[in-house]
CSV table of C-alpha atoms and ligand atoms in Angstrom, one decimal:
chain,number,residue,atom,x,y,z
A,1,MET,CA,-3.3,3.1,-28.9
A,2,HIS,CA,-1.2,4.9,-31.6
A,3,SER,CA,-2.2,8.7,-32.4
A,4,PRO,CA,-3.1,8.6,-36.1
A,5,SER,CA,-1.6,12.0,-36.4
A,6,LYS,CA,1.9,11.1,-34.9
A,7,ALA,CA,4.4,9.0,-37.5
A,8,ASN,CA,5.6,5.9,-35.8
A,9,VAL,CA,9.5,5.9,-35.2
A,10,ILE,CA,11.9,3.5,-33.8
A,11,ALA,CA,14.8,4.3,-31.6
A,12,ALA,CA,18.1,2.6,-32.4
A,13,LEU,CA,21.1,2.2,-30.3
A,14,GLU,CA,24.8,1.1,-30.6
A,15,ALA,CA,26.2,0.9,-27.4
A,16,GLY,CA,29.8,0.8,-27.5
A,17,GLY,CA,33.0,0.8,-25.2
A,18,THR,CA,33.8,4.3,-26.2
A,19,LYS,CA,30.5,5.8,-27.0
A,20,PHE,CA,27.1,5.0,-27.3
A,21,ASN,CA,25.5,6.2,-30.7
A,22,CYS,CA,21.8,6.7,-30.7
A,23,ALA,CA,19.5,7.3,-33.6
A,24,LEU,CA,15.8,7.9,-34.2
A,25,LEU,CA,14.5,6.8,-37.4
A,26,ASP,CA,11.2,6.4,-39.6
A,27,THR,CA,10.0,3.0,-40.1
A,28,ASP,CA,11.6,3.2,-43.8
A,29,LEU,CA,14.7,3.5,-42.1
A,30,ASN,CA,15.3,7.0,-42.9
A,31,LEU,CA,17.5,9.1,-40.2
A,32,ILE,CA,15.2,11.8,-38.2
A,33,ALA,CA,17.7,12.3,-35.4
A,34,GLN,CA,21.1,11.1,-34.1
A,35,ALA,CA,23.4,11.9,-31.2
A,36,ALA,CA,26.2,10.1,-29.5
A,37,PHE,CA,27.3,10.2,-25.8
A,38,GLU,CA,30.5,9.0,-24.4
A,39,THR,CA,30.6,5.8,-22.5
A,40,THR,CA,31.0,6.6,-19.1
A,41,THR,CA,29.3,4.8,-15.8
A,42,PRO,CA,25.8,3.1,-16.6
A,43,ALA,CA,23.9,6.0,-14.5
A,44,HIS,CA,25.3,8.7,-16.6
A,45,THR,CA,25.2,7.2,-20.2
A,46,LEU,CA,22.1,5.4,-20.0
A,47,ALA,CA,20.3,8.5,-18.7
A,48,ALA,CA,22.0,10.5,-21.4
A,49,VAL,CA,20.4,8.1,-24.1
A,50,ARG,CA,17.1,8.0,-22.7
A,51,ASP,CA,16.8,11.7,-22.5
A,52,PHE,CA,17.7,12.1,-26.2
A,53,PHE,CA,14.9,9.7,-26.9
A,54,TYR,CA,12.6,11.6,-24.9
A,55,GLN,CA,13.6,14.8,-26.5
A,56,SER,CA,13.7,14.1,-29.9
A,57,VAL,CA,10.7,11.9,-30.0
A,58,ALA,CA,8.6,15.0,-28.6
A,59,THR,CA,10.5,17.2,-30.8
A,60,ASN,CA,9.4,15.4,-34.0
A,61,ASN,CA,5.8,14.9,-32.5
A,62,ALA,CA,6.3,11.0,-33.2
A,63,GLU,CA,5.3,7.8,-31.6
A,64,LEU,CA,7.9,5.6,-30.5
A,65,ILE,CA,6.7,2.0,-31.1
A,66,ALA,CA,10.1,-0.1,-30.6
A,67,MET,CA,13.9,0.2,-29.8
A,68,GLY,CA,16.8,-2.2,-30.8
A,69,ILE,CA,20.0,-2.2,-28.8
A,70,ALA,CA,23.3,-3.5,-30.4
A,71,SER,CA,25.9,-3.6,-27.5
A,72,PHE,CA,29.1,-4.3,-26.5
A,73,GLY,CA,29.4,-7.4,-24.6
A,74,PRO,CA,29.8,-10.0,-23.7
A,75,VAL,CA,26.0,-10.0,-23.2
A,76,ASP,CA,23.2,-12.6,-22.5
A,77,LEU,CA,21.0,-12.8,-25.7
A,78,ILE,CA,19.3,-16.1,-24.3
A,79,PRO,CA,15.3,-15.4,-24.2
A,80,GLY,CA,14.3,-16.6,-20.5
A,81,SER,CA,17.8,-16.4,-19.0
A,82,PRO,CA,17.7,-15.0,-15.8
A,83,THR,CA,20.4,-12.2,-17.2
A,84,TYR,CA,18.6,-12.0,-20.5
A,85,GLY,CA,19.3,-8.4,-21.8
A,86,PHE,CA,22.4,-7.7,-19.5
A,87,ILE,CA,25.8,-6.6,-20.3
A,88,THR,CA,27.3,-9.5,-18.4
A,89,ASN,CA,31.2,-10.2,-17.3
A,90,THR,CA,32.7,-7.7,-19.2
A,91,PRO,CA,36.3,-6.4,-18.1
A,92,LYS,CA,35.0,-2.6,-18.6
A,93,PRO,CA,34.8,-1.1,-15.1
A,94,ASP,CA,31.4,-0.4,-14.0
A,95,TRP,CA,29.5,-2.2,-16.6
A,96,SER,CA,29.4,-6.0,-15.5
A,97,ASN,CA,25.9,-7.2,-14.9
A,98,THR,CA,24.4,-4.2,-16.3
A,99,ASP,CA,20.4,-4.7,-17.6
A,100,ILE,CA,20.5,-2.6,-20.2
A,101,CYS,CA,17.5,-3.9,-21.8
A,102,GLY,CA,15.1,-3.8,-18.7
A,103,TYR,CA,16.7,-0.1,-18.3
A,104,PHE,CA,15.0,1.1,-21.4
A,105,ALA,CA,12.0,-1.4,-21.3
A,106,ARG,CA,11.0,0.6,-18.0
A,107,GLU,CA,12.2,4.3,-19.0
A,108,LEU,CA,10.7,4.0,-22.7
A,109,SER,CA,7.8,1.6,-22.3
A,110,VAL,CA,8.4,0.0,-25.6
A,111,PRO,CA,9.5,-3.4,-27.1
A,112,ILE,CA,13.3,-3.9,-27.1
A,113,THR,CA,15.2,-5.9,-29.5
A,114,PHE,CA,18.6,-7.1,-28.3
A,115,GLU,CA,21.9,-8.0,-30.1
A,116,THR,CA,25.7,-7.8,-29.9
A,117,ASP,CA,27.0,-4.7,-31.9
A,118,VAL,CA,28.4,-7.0,-34.3
A,119,ASN,CA,25.2,-8.9,-35.1
A,120,GLY,CA,23.6,-5.3,-35.5
A,121,ALA,CA,26.6,-4.2,-37.7
A,122,ALA,CA,26.4,-7.6,-39.8
A,123,TRP,CA,22.5,-7.2,-40.5
A,124,GLY,CA,23.2,-3.6,-41.3
A,125,GLU,CA,25.6,-4.7,-44.1
A,126,LYS,CA,22.7,-7.0,-45.5
A,127,VAL,CA,19.7,-4.2,-45.0
A,128,ALA,CA,21.9,-1.7,-46.9
A,129,GLY,CA,25.5,-2.7,-47.3
A,130,ALA,CA,27.8,-5.3,-48.8
A,131,ALA,CA,25.7,-8.0,-47.8
A,132,ARG,CA,22.4,-7.3,-49.6
A,133,ASP,CA,20.9,-10.2,-51.4
A,134,LEU,CA,23.3,-12.5,-49.4
A,135,SER,CA,22.1,-15.9,-47.1
A,136,ASP,CA,25.5,-16.5,-45.8
A,137,PHE,CA,28.2,-14.0,-44.8
A,138,ILE,CA,30.4,-12.6,-41.9
A,139,TYR,CA,30.8,-9.2,-40.7
A,140,VAL,CA,34.0,-8.8,-38.5
A,141,THR,CA,35.3,-5.6,-36.9
A,142,VAL,CA,38.9,-5.3,-36.1
A,143,GLY,CA,39.0,-2.7,-33.8
A,144,THR,CA,39.9,-2.3,-30.2
A,145,GLY,CA,38.8,-5.9,-30.1
A,146,ILE,CA,37.9,-8.2,-32.6
A,147,GLY,CA,34.0,-9.9,-32.9
A,148,ALA,CA,32.0,-11.0,-35.7
A,149,GLY,CA,28.6,-11.3,-36.6
A,150,ILE,CA,27.8,-14.7,-38.4
A,151,VAL,CA,24.7,-14.9,-40.9
A,152,VAL,CA,23.8,-18.5,-41.8
A,153,ASN,CA,20.7,-19.0,-44.2
A,154,ASN,CA,19.7,-15.7,-43.5
A,155,GLN,CA,19.9,-15.9,-39.8
A,156,LEU,CA,22.3,-14.5,-36.9
A,157,VAL,CA,23.8,-17.5,-35.7
A,158,ARG,CA,23.4,-17.6,-32.3
A,159,GLY,CA,23.8,-21.2,-30.0
A,160,ILE,CA,24.7,-21.8,-26.5
A,161,ARG,CA,25.7,-17.8,-26.8
A,162,HIS,CA,27.1,-15.8,-29.9
A,163,PRO,CA,30.0,-16.7,-31.3
A,164,GLU,CA,33.2,-15.2,-30.3
A,165,VAL,CA,35.2,-15.0,-33.4
A,166,GLY,CA,38.0,-12.9,-31.6
A,167,HIS,CA,38.9,-15.8,-29.6
A,168,MET,CA,39.4,-18.4,-31.7
A,169,LEU,CA,43.2,-19.6,-31.5
A,170,MET,CA,45.4,-19.1,-34.2
A,171,PRO,CA,48.2,-21.1,-35.2
A,172,ARG,CA,51.5,-19.1,-34.3
A,173,ASP,CA,55.0,-19.6,-35.2
A,174,GLN,CA,56.8,-19.0,-31.7
A,175,ILE,CA,60.3,-18.2,-33.5
A,176,LEU,CA,58.7,-15.9,-36.1
A,177,ASP,CA,56.5,-14.3,-33.7
A,178,ASP,CA,57.3,-14.4,-29.9
A,179,TYR,CA,54.4,-12.2,-29.0
A,180,ALA,CA,52.1,-14.2,-27.2
A,181,GLY,CA,49.1,-11.8,-27.4
A,182,CYS,CA,47.3,-9.6,-24.8
A,183,CYS,CA,44.2,-11.2,-24.3
A,184,PRO,CA,44.0,-12.1,-20.5
A,185,PHE,CA,42.2,-15.3,-21.2
A,186,HIS,CA,44.2,-17.2,-23.7
A,187,LEU,CA,47.5,-17.3,-25.3
A,188,GLY,CA,47.6,-17.0,-28.8
A,189,CYS,CA,44.1,-15.9,-29.8
A,190,LEU,CA,43.1,-13.8,-32.6
A,191,GLU,CA,41.8,-10.6,-30.4
A,192,GLY,CA,45.1,-11.0,-28.4
A,193,LEU,CA,47.4,-11.0,-31.5
A,194,ALA,CA,45.6,-8.8,-34.3
A,195,SER,CA,43.2,-6.5,-32.2
A,196,GLY,CA,43.8,-2.5,-32.3
A,197,LYS,CA,44.9,-3.5,-28.3
A,198,SER,CA,47.5,-6.1,-29.7
A,199,ILE,CA,48.9,-3.7,-31.9
A,200,GLU,CA,49.7,-1.3,-29.5
A,201,SER,CA,50.8,-3.7,-26.8
A,202,ARG,CA,53.2,-5.2,-29.5
A,203,TRP,CA,55.1,-2.3,-30.8
A,204,GLY,CA,54.3,0.1,-28.1
A,205,VAL,CA,52.4,2.6,-30.0
A,206,SER,CA,49.1,3.0,-31.4
A,207,GLY,CA,48.3,1.3,-35.2
A,208,LYS,CA,47.5,5.4,-36.1
A,209,PHE,CA,51.3,5.9,-35.7
A,210,LEU,CA,52.6,3.3,-37.5
A,211,ARG,CA,53.7,3.7,-41.1
A,212,ALA,CA,52.2,1.9,-43.9
A,213,ASN,CA,55.4,-0.2,-44.6
A,214,HIS,CA,55.6,-0.8,-41.0
A,215,PRO,CA,56.2,-4.8,-40.0
A,216,ALA,CA,53.4,-4.6,-37.8
A,217,TRP,CA,51.0,-4.8,-40.8
A,218,LEU,CA,52.7,-7.8,-42.2
A,219,VAL,CA,51.7,-9.6,-39.0
A,220,GLU,CA,48.4,-8.1,-38.9
A,221,ALA,CA,47.5,-9.3,-42.4
A,222,GLN,CA,48.6,-12.6,-42.0
A,223,TYR,CA,46.7,-13.0,-39.0
A,224,LEU,CA,43.3,-11.5,-40.6
A,225,ALA,CA,44.1,-13.4,-43.1
A,226,LEU,CA,44.3,-17.0,-41.4
A,227,MET,CA,40.9,-15.5,-39.8
A,228,CYS,CA,39.4,-15.3,-42.9
A,229,ALA,CA,40.7,-18.6,-44.7
A,230,ASN,CA,39.4,-20.6,-41.2
A,231,LEU,CA,35.9,-19.0,-41.6
A,232,THR,CA,35.8,-19.7,-45.3
A,233,GLN,CA,37.0,-23.4,-44.5
A,234,LEU,CA,34.1,-23.8,-41.6
A,235,LEU,CA,31.2,-21.9,-42.6
A,236,ALA,CA,31.5,-21.2,-46.7
A,237,PRO,CA,30.1,-17.8,-46.6
A,238,GLN,CA,29.2,-15.6,-49.7
A,239,LYS,CA,31.4,-12.8,-48.5
A,240,ILE,CA,33.5,-11.6,-45.7
A,241,ILE,CA,33.0,-8.0,-44.7
A,242,LEU,CA,35.9,-6.1,-42.5
A,243,GLY,CA,35.2,-3.2,-40.6
A,244,GLY,CA,36.6,-1.6,-37.4
A,245,GLY,CA,39.3,1.1,-36.8
A,246,VAL,CA,42.4,-1.0,-37.9
A,247,MET,CA,40.5,-1.5,-41.4
A,248,GLU,CA,41.0,2.2,-42.0
A,249,GLN,CA,44.8,1.4,-42.9
A,250,PRO,CA,44.2,1.6,-46.7
A,251,GLN,CA,47.1,-0.8,-47.4
A,252,LEU,CA,45.9,-3.6,-45.2
A,253,MET,CA,43.0,-4.9,-47.5
A,254,GLN,CA,45.1,-6.0,-50.4
A,255,MET,CA,47.7,-7.6,-48.0
A,256,ILE,CA,45.0,-9.6,-46.4
A,257,ARG,CA,43.7,-11.0,-49.7
A,258,ASP,CA,47.1,-11.9,-50.8
A,259,TYR,CA,48.2,-13.7,-47.5
A,260,PHE,CA,44.6,-15.5,-47.8
A,261,LEU,CA,45.4,-16.8,-51.0
A,262,VAL,CA,48.6,-18.5,-49.9
A,263,TYR,CA,47.0,-19.8,-47.0
A,264,MET,CA,44.1,-21.4,-49.1
A,265,ASN,CA,46.8,-22.6,-51.8
A,266,GLY,CA,44.2,-23.1,-54.4
A,267,TYR,CA,41.7,-25.3,-52.1
A,268,GLY,CA,38.5,-23.3,-52.5
A,269,PRO,CA,35.5,-22.3,-54.9
A,270,ALA,CA,36.3,-19.9,-57.8
A,271,ALA,CA,34.3,-17.0,-56.5
A,272,VAL,CA,36.5,-17.1,-53.6
A,273,LEU,CA,40.0,-17.9,-55.6
A,274,GLU,CA,39.4,-15.7,-58.4
A,275,GLN,CA,37.1,-12.9,-57.2
A,276,THR,CA,38.9,-12.5,-53.8
A,277,ALA,CA,38.3,-8.7,-54.3
A,278,ASP,CA,34.6,-9.1,-53.9
A,279,TYR,CA,34.9,-12.0,-51.8
A,280,ILE,CA,36.6,-10.3,-48.8
A,281,VAL,CA,35.4,-6.3,-48.8
A,282,LYS,CA,35.5,-3.3,-46.5
A,283,THR,CA,32.2,-2.1,-45.0
A,284,GLY,CA,30.7,1.0,-47.1
A,285,LEU,CA,28.1,1.8,-44.4
A,286,ASN,CA,30.7,4.6,-42.9
A,287,GLY,CA,29.8,3.5,-39.0
A,288,MET,CA,25.9,3.6,-39.7
A,289,ALA,CA,25.8,-0.4,-40.0
A,290,GLY,CA,24.8,-1.0,-36.6
A,291,ILE,CA,22.4,1.5,-36.4
A,292,LEU,CA,20.6,0.5,-39.3
A,293,GLY,CA,20.7,-3.3,-38.6
A,294,ILE,CA,19.2,-3.2,-35.2
A,295,ALA,CA,16.7,-0.8,-36.2
A,296,GLU,CA,15.4,-3.3,-38.9
A,297,LEU,CA,15.6,-6.3,-36.8
A,298,ALA,CA,13.5,-4.1,-34.0
A,299,LEU,CA,10.9,-3.6,-37.0
A,300,ALA,CA,10.8,-7.3,-37.7
A,301,GLN,CA,10.4,-8.6,-34.4
A,302,LEU,CA,7.6,-6.1,-33.7
A,303,ALA,CA,6.1,-7.1,-36.9
A,304,GLN,CA,6.4,-10.6,-35.6
A,305,GLU,CA,4.8,-10.0,-32.2
A,306,ARG,CA,1.8,-8.2,-34.1
A,307,PHE,CA,1.4,-11.0,-36.6
B,401,ZN,ZN1,41.2,-14.6,-26.1
């Protein structure tokens, strides 16, 4: 039973390949406490997260009612699967087959809502960001890797597994671009050609150190514009939102929109072709999208279960 003197709170975890962002929120999604832990081994990192939630719940004299986890992947999101709630066959050392959901369900004894990191961030854009009031949109993160959360008809898209937009195969002119990509699985997939990792592999230096007029950004803008054009024709979203470390390059967004219009070649609705600056946009949530999104999803799941 919940004590009437204690405020109900939600634990939100954004589990990334570099760090785990944790936040405690009230049921109106106001932030109560926040911390980040380096992603080392599952034993160390998961225990640090657990201890943070133990301590922050106790300090605030609160009652933890649910947890949301938005995790790097690949992950198993299919209810009933023997590995539901696991980080599955990730190339990240030590993290393959980690039962992240099971761990927190045991340690914190609350219902867990589980999503991909990009699904959490996409939902955060709907809750508080660029996709408020939209039913159909796509959030793409362009960082070390590339991933997307896709919302169609107010639902996160999930079929036989979560979409893997980063591994869509791109048209590549092998004379103009003789770099085949850095993905270990595919020649010429989007992540292999345009992720932060690929920029470093292609040019020998991290994108952070490339000047704004370096040819790297032309290549980058072209592939991301192709992605936007393909997603537009395939899913007809109301908006495409771009986030992640690579998108912090201020010159990149307008270049993507310009190439996008070239590739669309006039074939599309006016809202897309004439208001492209409102159609392809940057996230404005300053890294909080994943936390807000997964917390809201956890609250929604709890409400559904109680109903
Ligand atoms: Zn690939």
